[in-house]
mmCIF file of C-alpha atoms in Angstrom:
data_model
loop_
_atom_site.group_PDB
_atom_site.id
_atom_site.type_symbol
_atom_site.label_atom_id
_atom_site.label_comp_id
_atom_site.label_asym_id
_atom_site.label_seq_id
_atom_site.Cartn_x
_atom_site.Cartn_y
_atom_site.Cartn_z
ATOM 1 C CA UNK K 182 -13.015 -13.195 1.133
ATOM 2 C CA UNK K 183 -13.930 -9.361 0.528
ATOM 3 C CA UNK K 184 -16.787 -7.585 0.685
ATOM 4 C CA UNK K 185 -17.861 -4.026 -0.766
ATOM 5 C CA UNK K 186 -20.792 -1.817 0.284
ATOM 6 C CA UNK K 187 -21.764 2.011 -1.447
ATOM 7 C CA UNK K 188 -24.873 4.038 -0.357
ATOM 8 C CA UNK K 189 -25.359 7.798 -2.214
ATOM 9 C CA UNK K 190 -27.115 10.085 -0.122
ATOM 10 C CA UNK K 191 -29.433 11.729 -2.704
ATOM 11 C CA UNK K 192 -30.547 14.910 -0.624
ATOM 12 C CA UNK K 193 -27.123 15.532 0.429
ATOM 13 C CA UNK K 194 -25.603 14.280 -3.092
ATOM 14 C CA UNK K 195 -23.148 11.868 -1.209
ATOM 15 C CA UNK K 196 -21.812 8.987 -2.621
ATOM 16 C CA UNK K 197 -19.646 6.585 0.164
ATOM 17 C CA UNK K 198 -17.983 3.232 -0.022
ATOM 18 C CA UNK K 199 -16.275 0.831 1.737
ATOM 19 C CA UNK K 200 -14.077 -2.474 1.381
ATOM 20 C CA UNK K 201 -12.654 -5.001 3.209
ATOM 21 C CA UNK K 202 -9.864 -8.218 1.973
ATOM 22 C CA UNK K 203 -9.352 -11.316 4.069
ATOM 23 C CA UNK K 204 -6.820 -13.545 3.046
ATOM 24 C CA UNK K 205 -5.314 -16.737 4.398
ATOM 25 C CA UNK K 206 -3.456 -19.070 2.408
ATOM 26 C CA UNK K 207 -2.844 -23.135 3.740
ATOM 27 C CA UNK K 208 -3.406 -22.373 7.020
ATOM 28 C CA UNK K 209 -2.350 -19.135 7.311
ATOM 29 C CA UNK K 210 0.817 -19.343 5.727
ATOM 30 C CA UNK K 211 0.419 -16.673 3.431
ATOM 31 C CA UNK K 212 -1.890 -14.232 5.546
ATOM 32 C CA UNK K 213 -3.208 -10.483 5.501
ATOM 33 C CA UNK K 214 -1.393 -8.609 8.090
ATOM 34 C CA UNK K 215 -4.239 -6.885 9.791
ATOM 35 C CA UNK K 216 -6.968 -8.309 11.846
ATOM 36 C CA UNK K 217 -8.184 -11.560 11.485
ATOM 37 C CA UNK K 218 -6.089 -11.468 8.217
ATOM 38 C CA UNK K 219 -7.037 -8.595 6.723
ATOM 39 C CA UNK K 220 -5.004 -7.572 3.789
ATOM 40 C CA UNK K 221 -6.586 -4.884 2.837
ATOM 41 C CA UNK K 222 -9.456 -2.422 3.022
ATOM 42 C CA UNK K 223 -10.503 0.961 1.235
ATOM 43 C CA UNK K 224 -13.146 3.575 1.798
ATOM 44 C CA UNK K 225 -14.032 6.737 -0.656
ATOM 45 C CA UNK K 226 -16.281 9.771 0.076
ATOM 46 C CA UNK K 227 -17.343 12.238 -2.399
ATOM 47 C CA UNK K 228 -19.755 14.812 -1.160
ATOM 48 C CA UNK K 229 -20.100 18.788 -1.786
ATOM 49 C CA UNK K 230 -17.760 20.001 1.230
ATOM 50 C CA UNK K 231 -15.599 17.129 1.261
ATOM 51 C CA UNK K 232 -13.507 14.003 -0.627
ATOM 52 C CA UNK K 233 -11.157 11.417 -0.359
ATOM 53 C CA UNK K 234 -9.682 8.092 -1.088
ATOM 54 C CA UNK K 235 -7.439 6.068 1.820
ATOM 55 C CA UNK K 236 -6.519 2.706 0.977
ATOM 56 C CA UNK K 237 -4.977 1.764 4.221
ATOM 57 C CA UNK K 238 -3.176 4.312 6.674
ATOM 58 C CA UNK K 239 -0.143 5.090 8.537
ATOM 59 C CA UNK K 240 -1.542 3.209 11.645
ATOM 60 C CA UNK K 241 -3.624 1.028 9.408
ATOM 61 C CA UNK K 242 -1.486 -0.221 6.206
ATOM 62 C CA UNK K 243 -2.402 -2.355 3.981
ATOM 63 C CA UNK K 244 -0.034 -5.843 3.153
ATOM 64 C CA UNK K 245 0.677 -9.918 3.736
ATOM 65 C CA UNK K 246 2.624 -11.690 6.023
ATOM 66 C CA UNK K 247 3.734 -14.928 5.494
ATOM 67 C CA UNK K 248 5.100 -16.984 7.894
ATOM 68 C CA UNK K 249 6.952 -20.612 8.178
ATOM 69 C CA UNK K 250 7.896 -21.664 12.028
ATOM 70 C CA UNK K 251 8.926 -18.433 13.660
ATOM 71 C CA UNK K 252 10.531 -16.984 10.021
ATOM 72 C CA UNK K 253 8.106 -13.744 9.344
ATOM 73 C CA UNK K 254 8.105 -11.770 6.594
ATOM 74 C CA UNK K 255 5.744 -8.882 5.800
ATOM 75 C CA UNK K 256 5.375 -5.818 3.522
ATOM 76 C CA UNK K 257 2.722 -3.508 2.920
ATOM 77 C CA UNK K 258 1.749 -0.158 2.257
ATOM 78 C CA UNK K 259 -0.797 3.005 2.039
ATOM 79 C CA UNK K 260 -2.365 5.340 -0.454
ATOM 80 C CA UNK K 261 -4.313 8.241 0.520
ATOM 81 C CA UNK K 262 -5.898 11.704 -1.246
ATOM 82 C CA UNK K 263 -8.281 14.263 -0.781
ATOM 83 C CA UNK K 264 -9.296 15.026 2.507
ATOM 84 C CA UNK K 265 -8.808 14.060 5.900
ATOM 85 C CA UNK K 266 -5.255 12.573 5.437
ATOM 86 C CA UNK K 267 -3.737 12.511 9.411
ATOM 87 C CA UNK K 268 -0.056 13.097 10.585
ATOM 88 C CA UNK K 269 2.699 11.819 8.736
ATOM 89 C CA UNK K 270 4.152 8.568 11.326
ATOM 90 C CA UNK K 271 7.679 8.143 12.868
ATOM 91 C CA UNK K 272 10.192 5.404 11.754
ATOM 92 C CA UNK K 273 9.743 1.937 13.704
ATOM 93 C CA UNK K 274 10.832 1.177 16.780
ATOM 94 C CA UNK K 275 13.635 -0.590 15.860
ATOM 95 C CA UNK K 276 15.061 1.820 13.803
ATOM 96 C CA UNK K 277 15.259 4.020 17.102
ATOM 97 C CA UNK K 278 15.901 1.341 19.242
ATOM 98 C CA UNK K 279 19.189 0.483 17.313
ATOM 99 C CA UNK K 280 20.589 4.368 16.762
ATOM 100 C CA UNK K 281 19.956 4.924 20.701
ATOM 101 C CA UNK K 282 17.764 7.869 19.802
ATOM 102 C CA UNK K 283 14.203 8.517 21.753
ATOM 103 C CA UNK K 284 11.191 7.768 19.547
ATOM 104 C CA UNK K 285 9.330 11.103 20.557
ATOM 105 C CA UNK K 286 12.913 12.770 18.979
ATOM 106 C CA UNK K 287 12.607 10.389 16.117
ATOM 107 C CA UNK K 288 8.678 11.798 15.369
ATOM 108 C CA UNK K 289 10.019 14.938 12.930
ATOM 109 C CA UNK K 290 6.275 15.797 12.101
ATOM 110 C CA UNK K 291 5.269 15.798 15.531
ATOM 111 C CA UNK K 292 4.302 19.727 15.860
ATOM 112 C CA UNK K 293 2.741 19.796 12.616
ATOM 113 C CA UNK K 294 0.461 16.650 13.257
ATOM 114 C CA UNK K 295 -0.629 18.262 16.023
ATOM 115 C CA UNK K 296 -2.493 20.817 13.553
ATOM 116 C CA UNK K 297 -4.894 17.946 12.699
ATOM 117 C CA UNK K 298 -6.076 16.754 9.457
ATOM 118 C CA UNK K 299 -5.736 18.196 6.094
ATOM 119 C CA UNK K 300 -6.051 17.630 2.247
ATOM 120 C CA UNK K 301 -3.781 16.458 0.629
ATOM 121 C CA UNK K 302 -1.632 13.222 -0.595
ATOM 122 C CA UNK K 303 0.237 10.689 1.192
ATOM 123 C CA UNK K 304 2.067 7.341 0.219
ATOM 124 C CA UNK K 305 3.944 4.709 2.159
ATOM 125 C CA UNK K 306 5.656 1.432 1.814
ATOM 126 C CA UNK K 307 7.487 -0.935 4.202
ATOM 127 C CA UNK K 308 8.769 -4.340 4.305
ATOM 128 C CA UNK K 309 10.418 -6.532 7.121
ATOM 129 C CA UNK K 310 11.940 -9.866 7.972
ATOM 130 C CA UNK K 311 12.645 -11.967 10.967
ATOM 131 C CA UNK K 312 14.108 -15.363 11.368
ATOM 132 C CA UNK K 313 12.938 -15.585 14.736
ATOM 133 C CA UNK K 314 15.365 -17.893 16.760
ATOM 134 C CA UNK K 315 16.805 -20.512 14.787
ATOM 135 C CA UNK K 316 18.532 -23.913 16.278
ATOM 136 C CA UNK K 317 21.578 -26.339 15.053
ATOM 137 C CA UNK K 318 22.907 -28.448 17.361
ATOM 138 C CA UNK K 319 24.156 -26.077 20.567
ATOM 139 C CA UNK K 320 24.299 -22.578 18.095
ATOM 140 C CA UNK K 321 21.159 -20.416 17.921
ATOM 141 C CA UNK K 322 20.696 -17.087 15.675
ATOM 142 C CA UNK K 323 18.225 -14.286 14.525
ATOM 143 C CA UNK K 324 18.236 -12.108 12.266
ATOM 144 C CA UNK K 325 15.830 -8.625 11.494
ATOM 145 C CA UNK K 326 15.908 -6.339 8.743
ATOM 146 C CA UNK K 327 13.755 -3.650 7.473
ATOM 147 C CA UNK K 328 13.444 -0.581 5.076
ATOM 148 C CA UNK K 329 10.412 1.490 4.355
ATOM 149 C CA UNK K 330 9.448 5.058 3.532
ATOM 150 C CA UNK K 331 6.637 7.853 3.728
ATOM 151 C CA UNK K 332 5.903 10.652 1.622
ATOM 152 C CA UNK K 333 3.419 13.543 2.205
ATOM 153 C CA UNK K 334 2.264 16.681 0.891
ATOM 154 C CA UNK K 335 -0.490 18.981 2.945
ATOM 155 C CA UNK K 336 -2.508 21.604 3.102
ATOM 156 C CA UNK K 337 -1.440 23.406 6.288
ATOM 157 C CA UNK K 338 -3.217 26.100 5.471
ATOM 158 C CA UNK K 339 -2.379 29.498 7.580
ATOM 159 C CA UNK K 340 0.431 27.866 9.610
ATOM 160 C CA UNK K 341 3.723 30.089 10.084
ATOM 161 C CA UNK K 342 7.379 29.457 10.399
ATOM 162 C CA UNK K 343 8.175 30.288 14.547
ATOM 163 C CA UNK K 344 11.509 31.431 13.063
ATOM 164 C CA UNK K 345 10.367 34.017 10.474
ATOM 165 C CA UNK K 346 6.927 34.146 10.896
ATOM 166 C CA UNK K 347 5.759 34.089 7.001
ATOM 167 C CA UNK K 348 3.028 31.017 5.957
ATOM 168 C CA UNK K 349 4.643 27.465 5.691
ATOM 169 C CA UNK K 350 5.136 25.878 1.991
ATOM 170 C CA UNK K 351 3.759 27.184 -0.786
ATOM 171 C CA UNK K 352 0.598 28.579 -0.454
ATOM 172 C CA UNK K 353 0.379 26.210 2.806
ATOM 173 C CA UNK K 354 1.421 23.368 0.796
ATOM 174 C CA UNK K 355 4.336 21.503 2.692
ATOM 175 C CA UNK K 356 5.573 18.550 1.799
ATOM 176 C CA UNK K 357 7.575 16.086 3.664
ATOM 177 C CA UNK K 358 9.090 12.632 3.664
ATOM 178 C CA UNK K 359 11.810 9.907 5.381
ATOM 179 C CA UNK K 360 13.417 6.529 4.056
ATOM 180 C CA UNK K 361 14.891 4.409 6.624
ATOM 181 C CA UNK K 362 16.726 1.068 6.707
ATOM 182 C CA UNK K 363 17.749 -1.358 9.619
ATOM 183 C CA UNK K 364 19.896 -4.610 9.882
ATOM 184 C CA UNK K 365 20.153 -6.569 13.770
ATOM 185 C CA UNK K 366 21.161 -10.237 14.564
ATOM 186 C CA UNK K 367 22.703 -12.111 17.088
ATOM 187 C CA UNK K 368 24.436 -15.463 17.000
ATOM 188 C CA UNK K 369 25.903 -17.527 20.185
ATOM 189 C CA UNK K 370 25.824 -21.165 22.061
ATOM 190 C CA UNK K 371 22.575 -22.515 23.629
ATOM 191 C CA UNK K 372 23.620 -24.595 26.486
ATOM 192 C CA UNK K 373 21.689 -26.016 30.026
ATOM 193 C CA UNK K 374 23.822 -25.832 32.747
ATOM 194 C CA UNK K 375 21.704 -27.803 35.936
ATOM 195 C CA UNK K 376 18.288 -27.861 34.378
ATOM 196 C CA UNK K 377 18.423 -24.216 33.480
ATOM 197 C CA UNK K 378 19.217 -23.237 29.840
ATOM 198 C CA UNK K 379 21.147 -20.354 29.439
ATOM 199 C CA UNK K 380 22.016 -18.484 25.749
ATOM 200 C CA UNK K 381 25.429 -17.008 25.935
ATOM 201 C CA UNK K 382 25.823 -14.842 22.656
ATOM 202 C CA UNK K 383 29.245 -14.773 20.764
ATOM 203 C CA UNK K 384 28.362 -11.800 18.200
ATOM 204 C CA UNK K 385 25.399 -9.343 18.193
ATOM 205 C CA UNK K 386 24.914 -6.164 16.517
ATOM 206 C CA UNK K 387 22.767 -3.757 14.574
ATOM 207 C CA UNK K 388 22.915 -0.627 12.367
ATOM 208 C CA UNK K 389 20.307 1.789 11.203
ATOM 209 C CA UNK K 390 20.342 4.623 8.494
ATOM 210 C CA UNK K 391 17.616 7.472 8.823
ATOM 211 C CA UNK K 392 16.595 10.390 6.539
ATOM 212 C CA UNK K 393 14.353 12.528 6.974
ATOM 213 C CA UNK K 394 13.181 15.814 5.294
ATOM 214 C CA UNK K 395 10.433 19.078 5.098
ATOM 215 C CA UNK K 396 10.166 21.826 2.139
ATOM 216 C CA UNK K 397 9.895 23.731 1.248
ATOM 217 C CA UNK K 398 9.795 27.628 2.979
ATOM 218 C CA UNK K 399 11.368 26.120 5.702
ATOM 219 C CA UNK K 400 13.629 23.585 3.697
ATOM 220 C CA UNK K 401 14.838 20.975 6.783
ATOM 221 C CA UNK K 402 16.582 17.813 6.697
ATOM 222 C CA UNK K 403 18.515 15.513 8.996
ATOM 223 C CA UNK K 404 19.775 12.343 8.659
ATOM 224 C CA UNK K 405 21.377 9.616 10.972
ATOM 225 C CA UNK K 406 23.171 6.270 10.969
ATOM 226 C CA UNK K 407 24.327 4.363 13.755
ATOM 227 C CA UNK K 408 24.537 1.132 15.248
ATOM 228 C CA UNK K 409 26.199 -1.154 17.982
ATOM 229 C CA UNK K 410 28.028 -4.108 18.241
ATOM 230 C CA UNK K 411 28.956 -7.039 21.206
ATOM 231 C CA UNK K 412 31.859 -9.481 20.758
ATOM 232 C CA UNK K 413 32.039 -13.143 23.485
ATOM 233 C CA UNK K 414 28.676 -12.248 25.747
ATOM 234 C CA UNK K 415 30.115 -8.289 25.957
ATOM 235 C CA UNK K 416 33.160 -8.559 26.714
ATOM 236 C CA UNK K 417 34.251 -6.318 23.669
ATOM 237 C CA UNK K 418 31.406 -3.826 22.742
ATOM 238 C CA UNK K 419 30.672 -0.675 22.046
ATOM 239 C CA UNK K 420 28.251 1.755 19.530
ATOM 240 C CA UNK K 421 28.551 4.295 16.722
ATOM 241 C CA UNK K 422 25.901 7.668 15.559
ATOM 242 C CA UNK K 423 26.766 9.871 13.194
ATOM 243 C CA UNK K 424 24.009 12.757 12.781
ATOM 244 C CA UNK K 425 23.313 15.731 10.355
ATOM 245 C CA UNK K 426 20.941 18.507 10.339
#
């Protein structure tokens, strides 16, 4: 189901929309990934002092999830231009979860969100997959994988560099963007032991690749990849993170 609505404010020579897509396919098994399976939803403003276009958001993407059992899939995305485009977002949790890296380090666009809102363009994609825990016989496994990216280009207007001082970008254009990729799984023996079931894992591990850059006038990039790795419930283990800046 969708629905659409558009007023124009004649006096104020405003024209506004907005629009919202629900689907759910056989009982949810092909679903929108937002609330009460949304799968979308766009709103445009064009007015004097002010326009834009967002179809979906960082915080708010657009996409479909479709799920059999606990085996997930999902992928979506965002388009936004014109004004009021907000703060570029940091990689997923798991990507910083699996390089051993704080999130808040992770968030590259941190200090420059913090300017607020801006014109502009922004566009992201992302897609994910998890087998949730599957069964045979005493074995049990799972498996996640991801990639995704953002791109952005804003008006930051008068902003300086702290290290020379002179305006950001061009013109207080600044552009910036990051691509990311992650692989985890585990795989071991499912066994009850005295009416308590225990999972004892044989292998488990995960790796992560991260890149992320700003330009230009200051040009900055940094990049990581890294991962970890258990062998027979941890008794060999260990973890890897290469970085550059």
């Amino acid at each position: 189901k969708g629905d659409l609505s558009i007023s124009y404010d004649f006096a104020n020579e405003t024209l506004h929309g907005e629009s919202n897509i629900y689907i759910s396919v056989i009982d949810g098994l092909v679903r929108g990934r937002g609330p009460e399976g949304r799968a979308g939803w766009a709103v445009f403003h064009f007015a004097p002092s002010e326009w834009y276009i967002h179809i979906g958001t960082p915080t708010d993407r657009l996409g479909l999830k479709m799920g059999i059992g606990s085996f997930n899939i999902e992928t979506g995305g965002y388009f936004m231009i014109g004004d009021r485009i907000p703060g570029s977002p940091p990689p997923p949790p798991e990507v910083a979860e699996i390089l051993g890296v704080d999130m808040a380090k992770l968030d590259y666009m941190r200090d420059e969100n913090a300017l607020g809102e801006g014109k502009g363009f922004a566009f992201g994609v992302d897609f994910s997959i998890d087998t949730g825990d599957m069964n045979f016989l005493i074995l049990y496994a799972r498996f996640q994988a991801g990639v995704g990216f953002d791109i952005m280009v804003k008006d930051y207007g008068k902003a300086r560099c702290v290290n020379t001082g002179k305006q950001v970008g061009i013109n207080g254009w600044y552009a910036n963007g990051q691509a990311y990729a992650y692989l985890q799984g585990e795989l071991g023996i499912n066994i009850k032991l005295f009416f308590v079931r225990k999972k004892i894992p044989i292998i488990k591990g995960g790796a992560a690749i991260l890149m992320q850059a700003k330009g230009p006038n200051p040009f900055w990039l940094r990049g990581y990849a890294g991962g970890y790795y258990e062998l027979l419930g941890g008794l060999v283990k260990g973890s890897y993170r290469f970085k550059v800046s």
